[in-house]
Structures are given as C-alpha cells and as structure tokens.
XYZ file of C-alpha atoms in Angstrom:
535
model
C -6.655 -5.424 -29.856
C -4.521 -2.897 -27.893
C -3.067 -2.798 -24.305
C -1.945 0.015 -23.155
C 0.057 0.404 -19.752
C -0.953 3.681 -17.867
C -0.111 3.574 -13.715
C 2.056 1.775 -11.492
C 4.577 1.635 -14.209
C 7.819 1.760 -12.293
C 5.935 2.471 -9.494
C 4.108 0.887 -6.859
C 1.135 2.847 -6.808
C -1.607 3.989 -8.822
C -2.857 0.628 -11.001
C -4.319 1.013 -14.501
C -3.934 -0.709 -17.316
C -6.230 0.229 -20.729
C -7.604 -2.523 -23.226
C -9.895 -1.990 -26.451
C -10.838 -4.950 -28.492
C -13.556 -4.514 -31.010
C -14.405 -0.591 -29.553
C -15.078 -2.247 -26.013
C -13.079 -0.485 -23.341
C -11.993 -1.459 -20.514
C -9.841 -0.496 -18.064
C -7.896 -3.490 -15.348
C -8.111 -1.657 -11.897
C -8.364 2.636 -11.317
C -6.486 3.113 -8.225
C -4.792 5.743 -6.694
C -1.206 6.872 -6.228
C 0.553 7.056 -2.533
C 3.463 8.321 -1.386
C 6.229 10.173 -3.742
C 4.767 9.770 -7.157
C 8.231 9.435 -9.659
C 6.586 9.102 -13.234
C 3.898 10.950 -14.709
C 1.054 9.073 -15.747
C -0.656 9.027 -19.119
C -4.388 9.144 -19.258
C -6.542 6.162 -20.761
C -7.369 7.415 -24.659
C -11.119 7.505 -24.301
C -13.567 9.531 -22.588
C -14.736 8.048 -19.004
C -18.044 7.967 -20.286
C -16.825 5.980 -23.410
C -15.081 3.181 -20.711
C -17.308 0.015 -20.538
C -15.899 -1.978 -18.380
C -13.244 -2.295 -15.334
C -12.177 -5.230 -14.030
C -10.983 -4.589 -10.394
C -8.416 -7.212 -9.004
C -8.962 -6.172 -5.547
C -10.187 -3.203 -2.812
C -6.665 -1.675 -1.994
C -6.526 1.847 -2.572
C -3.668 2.294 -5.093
C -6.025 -0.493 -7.512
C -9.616 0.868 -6.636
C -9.100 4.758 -5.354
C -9.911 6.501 -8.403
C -13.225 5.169 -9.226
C -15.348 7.507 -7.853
C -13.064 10.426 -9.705
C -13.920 7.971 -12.456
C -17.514 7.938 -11.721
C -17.423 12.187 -11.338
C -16.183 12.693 -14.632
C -18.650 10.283 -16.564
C -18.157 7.076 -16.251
C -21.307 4.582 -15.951
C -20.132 1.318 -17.087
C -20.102 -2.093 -14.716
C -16.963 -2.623 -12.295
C -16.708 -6.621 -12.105
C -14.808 -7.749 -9.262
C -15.272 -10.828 -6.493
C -17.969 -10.397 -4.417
C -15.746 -10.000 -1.176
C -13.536 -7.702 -3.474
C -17.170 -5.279 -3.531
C -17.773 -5.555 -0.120
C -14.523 -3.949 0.848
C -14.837 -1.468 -1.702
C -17.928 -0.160 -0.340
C -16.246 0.836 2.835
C -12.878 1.650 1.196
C -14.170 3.649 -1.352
C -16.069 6.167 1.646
C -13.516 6.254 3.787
C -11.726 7.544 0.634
C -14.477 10.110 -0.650
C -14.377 10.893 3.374
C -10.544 11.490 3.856
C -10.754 13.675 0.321
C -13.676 15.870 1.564
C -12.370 16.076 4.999
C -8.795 17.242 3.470
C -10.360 20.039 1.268
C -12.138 21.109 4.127
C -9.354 21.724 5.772
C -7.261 23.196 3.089
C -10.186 25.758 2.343
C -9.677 26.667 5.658
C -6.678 28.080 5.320
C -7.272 29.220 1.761
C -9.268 31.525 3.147
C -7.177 32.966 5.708
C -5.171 33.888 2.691
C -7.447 35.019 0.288
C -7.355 32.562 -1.842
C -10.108 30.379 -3.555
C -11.738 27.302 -2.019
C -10.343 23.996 -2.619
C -12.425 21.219 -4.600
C -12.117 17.740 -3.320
C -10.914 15.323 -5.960
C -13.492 13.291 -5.362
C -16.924 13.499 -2.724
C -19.090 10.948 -1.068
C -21.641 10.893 -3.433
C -19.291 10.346 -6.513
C -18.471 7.033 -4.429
C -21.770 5.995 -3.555
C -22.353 6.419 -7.301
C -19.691 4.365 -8.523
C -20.442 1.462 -6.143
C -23.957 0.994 -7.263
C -22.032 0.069 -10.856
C -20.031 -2.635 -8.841
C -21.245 -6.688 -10.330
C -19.962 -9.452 -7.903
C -18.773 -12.554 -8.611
C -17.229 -16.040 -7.890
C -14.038 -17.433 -8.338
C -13.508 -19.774 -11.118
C -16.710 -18.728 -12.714
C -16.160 -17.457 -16.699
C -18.148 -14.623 -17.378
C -18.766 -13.277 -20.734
C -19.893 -9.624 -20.689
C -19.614 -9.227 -24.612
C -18.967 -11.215 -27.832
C -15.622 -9.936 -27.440
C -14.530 -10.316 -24.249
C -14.274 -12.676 -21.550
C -12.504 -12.995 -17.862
C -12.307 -15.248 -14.778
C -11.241 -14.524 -11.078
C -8.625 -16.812 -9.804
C -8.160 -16.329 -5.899
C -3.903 -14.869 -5.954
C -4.004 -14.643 -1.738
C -2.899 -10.843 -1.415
C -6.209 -9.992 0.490
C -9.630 -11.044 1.242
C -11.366 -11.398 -2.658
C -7.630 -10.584 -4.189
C -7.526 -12.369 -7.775
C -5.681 -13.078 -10.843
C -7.636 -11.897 -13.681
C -7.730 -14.034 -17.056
C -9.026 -12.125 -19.987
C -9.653 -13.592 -23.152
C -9.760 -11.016 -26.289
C -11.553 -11.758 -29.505
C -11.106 -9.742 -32.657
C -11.411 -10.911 -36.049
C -11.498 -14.431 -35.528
C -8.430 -14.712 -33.312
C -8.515 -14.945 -29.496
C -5.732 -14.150 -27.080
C -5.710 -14.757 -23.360
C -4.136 -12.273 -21.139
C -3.926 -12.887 -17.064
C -3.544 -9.639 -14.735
C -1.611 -11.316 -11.754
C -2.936 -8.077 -9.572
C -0.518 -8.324 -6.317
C 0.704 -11.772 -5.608
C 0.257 -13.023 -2.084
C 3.242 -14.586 0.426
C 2.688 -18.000 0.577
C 1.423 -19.096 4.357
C -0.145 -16.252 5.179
C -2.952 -16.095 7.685
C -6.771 -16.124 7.249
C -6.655 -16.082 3.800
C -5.530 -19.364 1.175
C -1.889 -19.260 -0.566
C -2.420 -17.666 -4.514
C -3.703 -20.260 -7.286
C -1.951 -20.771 -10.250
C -3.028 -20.627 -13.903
C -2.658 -22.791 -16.375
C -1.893 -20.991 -19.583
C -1.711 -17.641 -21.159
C -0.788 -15.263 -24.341
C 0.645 -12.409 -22.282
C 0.722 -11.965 -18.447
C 1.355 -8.762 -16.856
C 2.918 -9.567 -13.654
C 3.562 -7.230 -10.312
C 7.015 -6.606 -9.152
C 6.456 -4.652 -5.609
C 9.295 -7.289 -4.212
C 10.967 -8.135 -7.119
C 14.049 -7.866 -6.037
C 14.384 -8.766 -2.572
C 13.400 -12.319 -0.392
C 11.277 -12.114 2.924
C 13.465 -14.121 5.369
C 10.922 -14.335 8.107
C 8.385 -17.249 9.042
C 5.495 -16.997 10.065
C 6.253 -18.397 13.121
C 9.032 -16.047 13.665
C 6.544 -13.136 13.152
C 4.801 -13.855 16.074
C 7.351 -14.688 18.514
C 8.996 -11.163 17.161
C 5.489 -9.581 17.891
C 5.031 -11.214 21.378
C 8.723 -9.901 22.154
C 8.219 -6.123 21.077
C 4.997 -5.942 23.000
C 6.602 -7.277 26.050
C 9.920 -5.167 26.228
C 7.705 -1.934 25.757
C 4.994 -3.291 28.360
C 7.790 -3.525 30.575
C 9.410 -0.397 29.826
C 5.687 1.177 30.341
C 5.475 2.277 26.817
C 2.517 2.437 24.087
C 2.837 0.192 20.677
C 1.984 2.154 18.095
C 1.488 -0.423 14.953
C 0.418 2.024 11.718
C -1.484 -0.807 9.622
C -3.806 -0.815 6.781
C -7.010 -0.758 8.302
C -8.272 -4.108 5.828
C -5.906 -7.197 6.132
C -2.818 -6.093 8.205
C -5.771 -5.121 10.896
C -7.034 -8.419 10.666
C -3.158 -10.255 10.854
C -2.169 -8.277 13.948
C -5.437 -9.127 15.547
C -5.290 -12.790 14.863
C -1.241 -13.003 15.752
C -2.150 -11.195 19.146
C -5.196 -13.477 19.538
C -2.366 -16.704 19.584
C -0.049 -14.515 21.980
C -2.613 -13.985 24.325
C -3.595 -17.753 24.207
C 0.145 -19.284 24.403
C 0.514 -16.718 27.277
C 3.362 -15.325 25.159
C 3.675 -11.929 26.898
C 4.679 -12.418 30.531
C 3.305 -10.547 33.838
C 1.352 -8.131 31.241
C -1.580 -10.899 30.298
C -4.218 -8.518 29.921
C -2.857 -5.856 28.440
C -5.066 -3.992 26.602
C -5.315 -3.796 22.652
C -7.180 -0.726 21.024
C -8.300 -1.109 16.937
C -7.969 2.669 16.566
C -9.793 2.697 12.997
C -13.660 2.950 11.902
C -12.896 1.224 9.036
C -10.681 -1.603 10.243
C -13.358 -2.196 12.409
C -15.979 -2.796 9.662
C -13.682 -4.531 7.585
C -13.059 -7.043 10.559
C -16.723 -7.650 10.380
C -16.805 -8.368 6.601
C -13.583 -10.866 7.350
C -15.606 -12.646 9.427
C -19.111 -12.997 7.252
C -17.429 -13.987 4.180
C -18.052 -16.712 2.216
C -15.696 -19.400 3.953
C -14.308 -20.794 0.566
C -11.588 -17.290 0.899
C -10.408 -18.833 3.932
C -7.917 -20.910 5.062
C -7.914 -23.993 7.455
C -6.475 -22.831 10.211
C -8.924 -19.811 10.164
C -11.978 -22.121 9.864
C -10.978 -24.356 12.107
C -10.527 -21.731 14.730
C -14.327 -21.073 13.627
C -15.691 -24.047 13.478
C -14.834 -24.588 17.301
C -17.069 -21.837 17.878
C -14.333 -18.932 18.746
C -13.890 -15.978 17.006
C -10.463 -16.178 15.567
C -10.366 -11.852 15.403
C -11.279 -11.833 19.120
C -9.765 -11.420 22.820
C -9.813 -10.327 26.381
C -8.887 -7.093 26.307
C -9.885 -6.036 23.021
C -11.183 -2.503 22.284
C -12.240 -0.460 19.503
C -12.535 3.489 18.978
C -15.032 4.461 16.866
C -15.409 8.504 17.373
C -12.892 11.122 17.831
C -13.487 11.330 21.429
C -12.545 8.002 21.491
C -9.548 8.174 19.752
C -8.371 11.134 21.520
C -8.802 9.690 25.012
C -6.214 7.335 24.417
C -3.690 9.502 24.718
C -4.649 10.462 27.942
C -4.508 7.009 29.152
C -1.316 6.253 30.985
C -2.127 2.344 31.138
C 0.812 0.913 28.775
C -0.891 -0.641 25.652
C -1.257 -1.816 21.954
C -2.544 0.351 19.782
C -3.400 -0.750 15.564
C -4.435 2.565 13.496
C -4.201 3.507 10.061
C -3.434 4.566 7.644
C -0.140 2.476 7.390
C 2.182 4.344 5.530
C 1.400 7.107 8.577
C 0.216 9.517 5.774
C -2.878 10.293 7.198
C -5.704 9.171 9.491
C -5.612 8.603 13.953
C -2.357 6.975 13.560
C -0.722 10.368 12.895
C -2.267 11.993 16.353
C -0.939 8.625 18.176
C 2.583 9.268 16.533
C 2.751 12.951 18.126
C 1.740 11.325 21.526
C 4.394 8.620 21.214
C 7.432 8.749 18.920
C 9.284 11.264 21.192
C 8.656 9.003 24.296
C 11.897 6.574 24.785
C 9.777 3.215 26.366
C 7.603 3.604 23.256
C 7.903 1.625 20.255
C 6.706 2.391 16.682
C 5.814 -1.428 14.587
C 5.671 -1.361 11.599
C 4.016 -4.102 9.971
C 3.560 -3.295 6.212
C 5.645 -1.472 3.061
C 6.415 2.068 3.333
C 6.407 3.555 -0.083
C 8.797 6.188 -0.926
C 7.627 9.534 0.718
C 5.522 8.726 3.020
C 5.928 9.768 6.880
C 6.259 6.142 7.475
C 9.160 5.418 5.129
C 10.525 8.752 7.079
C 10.211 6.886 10.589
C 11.322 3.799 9.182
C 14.144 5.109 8.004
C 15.919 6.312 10.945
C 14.541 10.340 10.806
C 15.996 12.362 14.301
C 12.337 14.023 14.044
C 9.324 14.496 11.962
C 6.595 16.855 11.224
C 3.257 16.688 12.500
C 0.546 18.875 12.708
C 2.696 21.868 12.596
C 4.848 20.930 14.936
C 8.566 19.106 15.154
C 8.619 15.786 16.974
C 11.472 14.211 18.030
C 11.859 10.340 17.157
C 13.024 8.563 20.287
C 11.197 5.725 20.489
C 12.091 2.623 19.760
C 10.872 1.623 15.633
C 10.850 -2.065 14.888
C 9.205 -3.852 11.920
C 7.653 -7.325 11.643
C 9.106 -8.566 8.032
C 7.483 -11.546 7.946
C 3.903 -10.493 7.542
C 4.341 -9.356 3.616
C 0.533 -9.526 1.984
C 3.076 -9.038 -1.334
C 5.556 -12.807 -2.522
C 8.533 -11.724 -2.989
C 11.022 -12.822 -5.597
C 11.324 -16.189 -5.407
C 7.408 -16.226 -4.937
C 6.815 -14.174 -8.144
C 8.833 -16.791 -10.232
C 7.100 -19.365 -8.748
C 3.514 -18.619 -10.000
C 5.144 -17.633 -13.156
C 6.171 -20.902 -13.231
C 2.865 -22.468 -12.726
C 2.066 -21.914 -16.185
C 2.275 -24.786 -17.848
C 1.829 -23.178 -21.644
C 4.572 -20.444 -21.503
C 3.655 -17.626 -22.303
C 5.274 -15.373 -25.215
C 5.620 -12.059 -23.413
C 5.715 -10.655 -19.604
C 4.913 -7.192 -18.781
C 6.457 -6.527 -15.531
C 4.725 -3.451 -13.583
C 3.747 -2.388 -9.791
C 7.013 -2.036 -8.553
C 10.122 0.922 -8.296
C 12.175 1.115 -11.123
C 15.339 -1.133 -9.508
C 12.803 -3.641 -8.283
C 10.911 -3.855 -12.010
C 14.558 -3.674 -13.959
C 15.690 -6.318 -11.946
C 12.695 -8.484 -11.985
C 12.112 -8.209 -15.703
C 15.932 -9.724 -15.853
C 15.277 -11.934 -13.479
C 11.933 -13.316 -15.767
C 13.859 -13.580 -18.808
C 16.905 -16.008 -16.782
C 14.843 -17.990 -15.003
C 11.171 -18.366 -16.076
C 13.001 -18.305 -20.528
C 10.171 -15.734 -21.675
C 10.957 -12.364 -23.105
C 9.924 -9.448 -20.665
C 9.282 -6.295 -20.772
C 9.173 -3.190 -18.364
C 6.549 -0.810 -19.990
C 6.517 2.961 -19.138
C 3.319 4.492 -18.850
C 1.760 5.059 -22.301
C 2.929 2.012 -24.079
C 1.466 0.507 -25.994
C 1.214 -3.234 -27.471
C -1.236 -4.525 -30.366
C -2.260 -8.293 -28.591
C -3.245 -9.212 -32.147
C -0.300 -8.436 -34.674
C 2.356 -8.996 -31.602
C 3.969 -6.029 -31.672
C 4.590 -2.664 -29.770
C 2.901 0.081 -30.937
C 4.352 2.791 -29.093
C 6.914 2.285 -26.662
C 6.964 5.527 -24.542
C 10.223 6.503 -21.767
C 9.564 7.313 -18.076
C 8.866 11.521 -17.873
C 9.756 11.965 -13.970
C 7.301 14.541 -12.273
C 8.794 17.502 -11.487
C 9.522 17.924 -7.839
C 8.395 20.868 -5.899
C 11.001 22.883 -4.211
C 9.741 22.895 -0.791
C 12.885 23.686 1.033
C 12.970 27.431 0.247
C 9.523 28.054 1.623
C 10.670 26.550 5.004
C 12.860 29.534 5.363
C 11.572 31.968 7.674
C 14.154 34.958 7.176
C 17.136 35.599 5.070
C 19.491 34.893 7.656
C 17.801 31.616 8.358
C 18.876 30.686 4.206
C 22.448 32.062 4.836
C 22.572 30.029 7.733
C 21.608 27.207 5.621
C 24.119 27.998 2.979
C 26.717 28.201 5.557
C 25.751 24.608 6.747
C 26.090 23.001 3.031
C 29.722 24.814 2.808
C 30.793 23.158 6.246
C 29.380 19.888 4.989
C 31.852 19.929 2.041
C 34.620 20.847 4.056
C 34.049 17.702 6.392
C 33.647 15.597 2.840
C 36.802 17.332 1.804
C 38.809 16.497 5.060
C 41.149 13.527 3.399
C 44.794 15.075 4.581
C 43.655 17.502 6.924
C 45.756 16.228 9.958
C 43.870 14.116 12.719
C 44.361 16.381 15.332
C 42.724 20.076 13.526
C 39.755 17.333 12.156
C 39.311 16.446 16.092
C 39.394 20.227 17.014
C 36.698 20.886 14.269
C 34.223 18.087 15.007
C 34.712 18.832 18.779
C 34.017 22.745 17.876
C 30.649 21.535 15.470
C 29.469 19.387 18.483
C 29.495 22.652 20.991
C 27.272 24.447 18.843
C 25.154 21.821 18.105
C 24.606 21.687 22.352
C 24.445 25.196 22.626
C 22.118 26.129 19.859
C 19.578 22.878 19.936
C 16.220 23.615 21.010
C-alpha cells in the first residue's frame, strides 16, 4: 500500500501523486508544470498502460494538463472526477492539445529556416479527445467503489467550479486506511461558488501549500471597490485595462464583480464603458458556469438567478471569438476593459494586448491571479523597465495594479482551518503544491498549530500507508538552468560590453569610503551615458 509523491513537490505546478494497493494503480491528478520549473520530477513506476485509475481533483491545467500525453503514451484506464470537474476538462484539455499543436507549428517553422528537424507537439488534439472519452462523472458526497480495493468520495473544497477534496480509502490485507487529497483549498467568501467542506476524519492527508505562508488581507468587498477604482482612473486617463486572467473562474469573478460595478453605478461619467472577454475558452467556460448543476453554487449567485438575471451579464459586454476579432481591438481607440488569458501572460491574446498596452502611460495592467515564478506575468508584476514580446522590446509604462483579494487559493490561516476540521487527527500530513519557503514553512506551521507530524516530500518519496513508514525518502535534484544570456549576445563587443557593465556594478557595491563628492561625479557620469546611449 504505497504512496508515492511525484509533481508539485516544492512547487506549485505540475500535480501527481502515485498509489498502488493490491497491483491497482492509480494516479491523484496528471497536470502540467507552468512557469520556472525548480525540481525535477520523477516518473510514476508503472507503464501508462499499466495505470488504472486517476482521480482528478479538478480542471486546472497544472492538475489535469498531462492527460492526453498520458493518453498518447498508453494509458486507457477511467479518469473519475465531478461531473462539472469533466465538463471543464473537455474544453481545457483542447485548448491545451490546441496551444501545444499551434506552438510546434510555429517552432517547425523556424526549424526549418535552420535546417533543423520538425518539432513534435507534446501532445495533439486527438490524444485529448481520446483521453476525455475515459473521463466518469460524478456527485459530491457519493462513495464510489471502483474495486475491492479501493474506494473515494468528492467533497466540494471551493477552489473552482467541481473543485474537491478527495477521500480514498485503501484496502490491503485486511487493513483499510483512509487518505484525503485536499487538491487546492478555496478562500473562504468567494463568489459564485460555496466556501470548501470539511472532512471528518482521516489516516494521512496530503494537504496544498500554494499560500502557506502568507495571509490575504483583502475583503471581498474591498476587491470590488479596488476594481471599480482602477477602471475609473484609467477610463479617465483614456487608457485600456488589460486584466490577464485564467480564462475558467477568474473570467467568471471579474465578470460578476464588474456586473455589481455597473449596477451600483460605481464607475463615474464612464457608465457604459465597454468590457471585451478576449478568450474562446473563457467564453465557453462562462456558459458551463451558468448550466451547472445549482448545488456548486452559492446563494448570492442563485439568487441573482432566480430573479431571472444573468449574474455573468451586462450592458456593454462583448466577446471575441476569432483572431480578427481579437486583433481589432487594438485598433479601437475607445478606452476599455479588456479580460484575456492566459493569466500568468505566458501565452494566448493577452500577450498581443500587452504589446499594444504596457508601454502606453494611461494604461493599466490588473492582475487578478498568482504569478508563478518565470512567467512574463511574475516579470510585469514585478516591476520589469521592459519585456519581450514577439521579438520585440516593450517598454513597461503603464500603470500595473493587482486585486489581492480575489485568491481562488486560502491562505494560511485558511489551510489550518480545514486541517482543523478534522475531528479524528490524523497521524501524518504531507504538505505539497507550494515553493519550497511556502511548503517549509507550512509544514512547521502544521506541526505547531494543528499537533500532527508533517512532512514535506520531494518528488520520488515514497511512504508504505500500511506498515507506516517511509520507504524512500528522496532530496530535491534542481533542473539545470539553461544559460540563455550568452545567446542574447549579438557580437563580441556586445559581451565585453556586458563584462564591463558587471565590473562597474561592483565598483558601485564597493563604494563604502569612496568620498561623497567622486561617488556624485560617477553616478552623474553613469546617468549621461545612460541618456546618450538609450534607444
């Protein structure tokens, strides 16, 4: 009776978690890794083909992403998730195979040009289409046994529409253990959606850790009236919004926060002002939001519903669904909001509507979700004087703002507070899906305040469920960074240049004792040719 940790293992990204019991495998999400990936990942110790089961906790990409990769290497066993959990997927999941074949594409492209070979996608269309048709939907709350051996239970966690808390109960040679996959905790009071469940009792949890070590000091309330004031100020400046959002359940915030501005009248002199859901898939995942089984929803939501409005709906409202589409809206002068994905800016229309926008001063860049380590978000969020798109430089002079009180993920004092909803403690926490400070701190932070031992597995651990004990207990093996830099270089004398930079650096580091007066002489004398050479 084995589990064995393999992704998001001091990292955010990239859930999967292996478990045999009796020769049944299974494997607790297969998702794909975003943004700067730190560790190196060990594979699950069977064949795909030789994988029964996987037990999906919900449709974001970094749990679900690598099932059709899955699917293309062998795999044909049954994906069990909630039913709006497979509804998502099926978009998510082409819009992935889409993004992967559209990428190689390109990539061949310009293999060509230099002789080299074409590029394989990791993954295509039909792989995805294959793996879907594996997919078995179900209810929360509903125990489902799917072999002698092995039985589980969705328990709604409020991270996303269908997002759950998987219990697992194990049995192998007369014994039964129960482990519960928290998946990614939701923030309490979050729109559309209900607040996460708690579960009773458990063996062994394996809980996230994406905020682990930091508190969300936001309202809801607060959100909004934050949102209503950074539309206005660049409405009145005569700037664009840009808000980079994940195209299933930020989408569907924004919309429903803007829906309340626009009815309070929160935005003055501008009250049409025109919104534009820049995302295919946003757009169908808006319409699954709204024809889903009403038990996923809160009160507010339905009660918005049951008054016969559409709580996702306003004047002014638009959607893009080609290219044309998309690209016509940067040759629209009419100041505007704009929601496009992908969120972490790494790909998708978003990244066309940053090269319009972030070097425009009455702009403003929103940011409304995490930025993992990496990404061209993170970049922008983090204060970068320009960025690189398409080939091209862009300066960032825009105004970038964030909403922090929209989290999908409870932070600290959330995490400990479903932990503590157990009312059977259980004897062991694994603490995974978040960066190494955030998961060091956390599992500290278990072992204080919750009194359970925890435990921060690497990928490849490995702990026997039935003789409680480790197995294997593997260290991080960081993935070896490419050099990039020297490839930037476009002559020698660029590199000496370079060189010459770094050794002026260390002389302004060094400058403790050099007398006021030469150290004013010398930063004046830097800031000259910084004018005269800037381009």
């Amino acid at each position: 009776m084995e589990v064995r940790f393999l992704g998001a293992t001091h990292e955010v990204t990239g859930s999967c978690t292996y478990i045999n019991v009796n020769n049944v495998n299974i494997l607790v999400d297969c998702g794909m890794e975003q943004g700067r990936d730190v560790f190196e990942n060990t594979l699950p110790p069977v064949n795909p083909q030789e994988i029964d089961y996987v037990f999906l906790t919900h449709a974001h990409v970094d749990h679900s992403g690598n099932l059709p990769l899955l699917y293309k290497q062998g795999f044909r066993g049954t994906v069990i998730s909630t039913k709006e959990t497979a509804n998502l997927s099926e978009i998510m999941l082409r819009d992935c195979a889409f993004i992967q074949e559209s990428e190689a594409k390109f990539r061949t492209r310009k293999a060509k040009r230099a002789g080299k070979p074409e590029v394989e996608p990791l993954f295509t269309l039909n792989d995805a289409e294959g793996v879907l048709e594996l997919f078995r939907p179900c209810v929360y709350g509903e125990v489902i046994t799917v072999d002698e051996s092995v039985s589980l239970r969705f328990t709604d966690i409020g991270h996303l529409l269908g997002s759950a808390a998987i219990e697992i109960w194990l049995t192998e040679e007369g014994v039964t253990k129960k482990i519960v996959f928290s998946g990614d905790v939701g923030n309490t009071n979050q729109p559309i959606i209900n607040n996460p469940s708690f579960v009773k009792e458990a063996d062994y949890v394996v809980c996230e850790s994406t905020y682990g070590n930091r508190l969300h000091n936001a309202k809801r309330q607060n959100s909004i009236d934050v949102l209503a004031s950074v539309i206005q100020r660049t409405l009145d400046r005569g700037g664009n919004v840009i808000i980079p959002s994940f195209a299933v359940g930020r989408t569907q915030e924004m919309l429903y926060f803007i829906r309340e501005i626009k009815e309070k009248g929160l935005v003055k002199n501008h009250h049409d002002f025109p919104v534009y859901v820049d995302s295919p898939l946003a757009n169908e995942a808006t319409g699954i939001y709204l024809q889903c089984d009403t038990s996923c929803l809160d009160e507010d939501f339905k009660a918005v519903m049951q008054n016969g409005n559409n709580p996702l709906w306003f004047e002014g409202l638009n959607t893009c669904v080609t290219s044309d589409e998309s690209r016509q809206l940067n040759m629209n002068t009419t100041p505007k909001v704009i929601i496009s994905a992908s969120g972490m800016c790494e790909a998708g229309r978003v990244c066309h509507h940053l090269k319009y926008n972030l070097w425009r001063k009455e702009c403003t860049v929103l940011f409304v979700g995490y930025q993992a380590e990496g990404t061209l978000g993170r970049k922008i969020h983090s204060g970068a004087e320009s960025v690189r798109l398409f080939g091209d430089e862009i300066a960032v002079n825009c105004e970038v703002s964030e909403l922090i009180g929209v989290s999908g993920h409870a932070d600290k004092e959330g995490l400990l507070a479903w932990l503590k909803g157990f009312e059977k403690k259980p004897q062991l926490i694994f603490v995974n899906h978040g960066d190494d400070e955030s998961v060091r701190e956390f599992t500290n932070a278990v072992e204080q305040e919750i009194g359970v031992k925890a435990f921060a597995p690497f990928s490849g651990t490995s702990y026997d469920l039935l003789k409680d004990e480790f197995t294997e207990i593997t260290e991080g093996v960081p993935v070896k960074q490419k050099n990039t830099r020297e490839r930037q270089y476009e002559s020698p004398l660029q590199k000496t240049l370079v060189a010459s930079a770094k050794k002026l650096l260390a002389l302004a580091e060094g400058s403790a004792g050099i007398p006021n007066k030469e150290i004013r002489k010398l930063n004046e004398e830097i800031e000259r040719l910084i004018k005269e050479y800037r381009r």
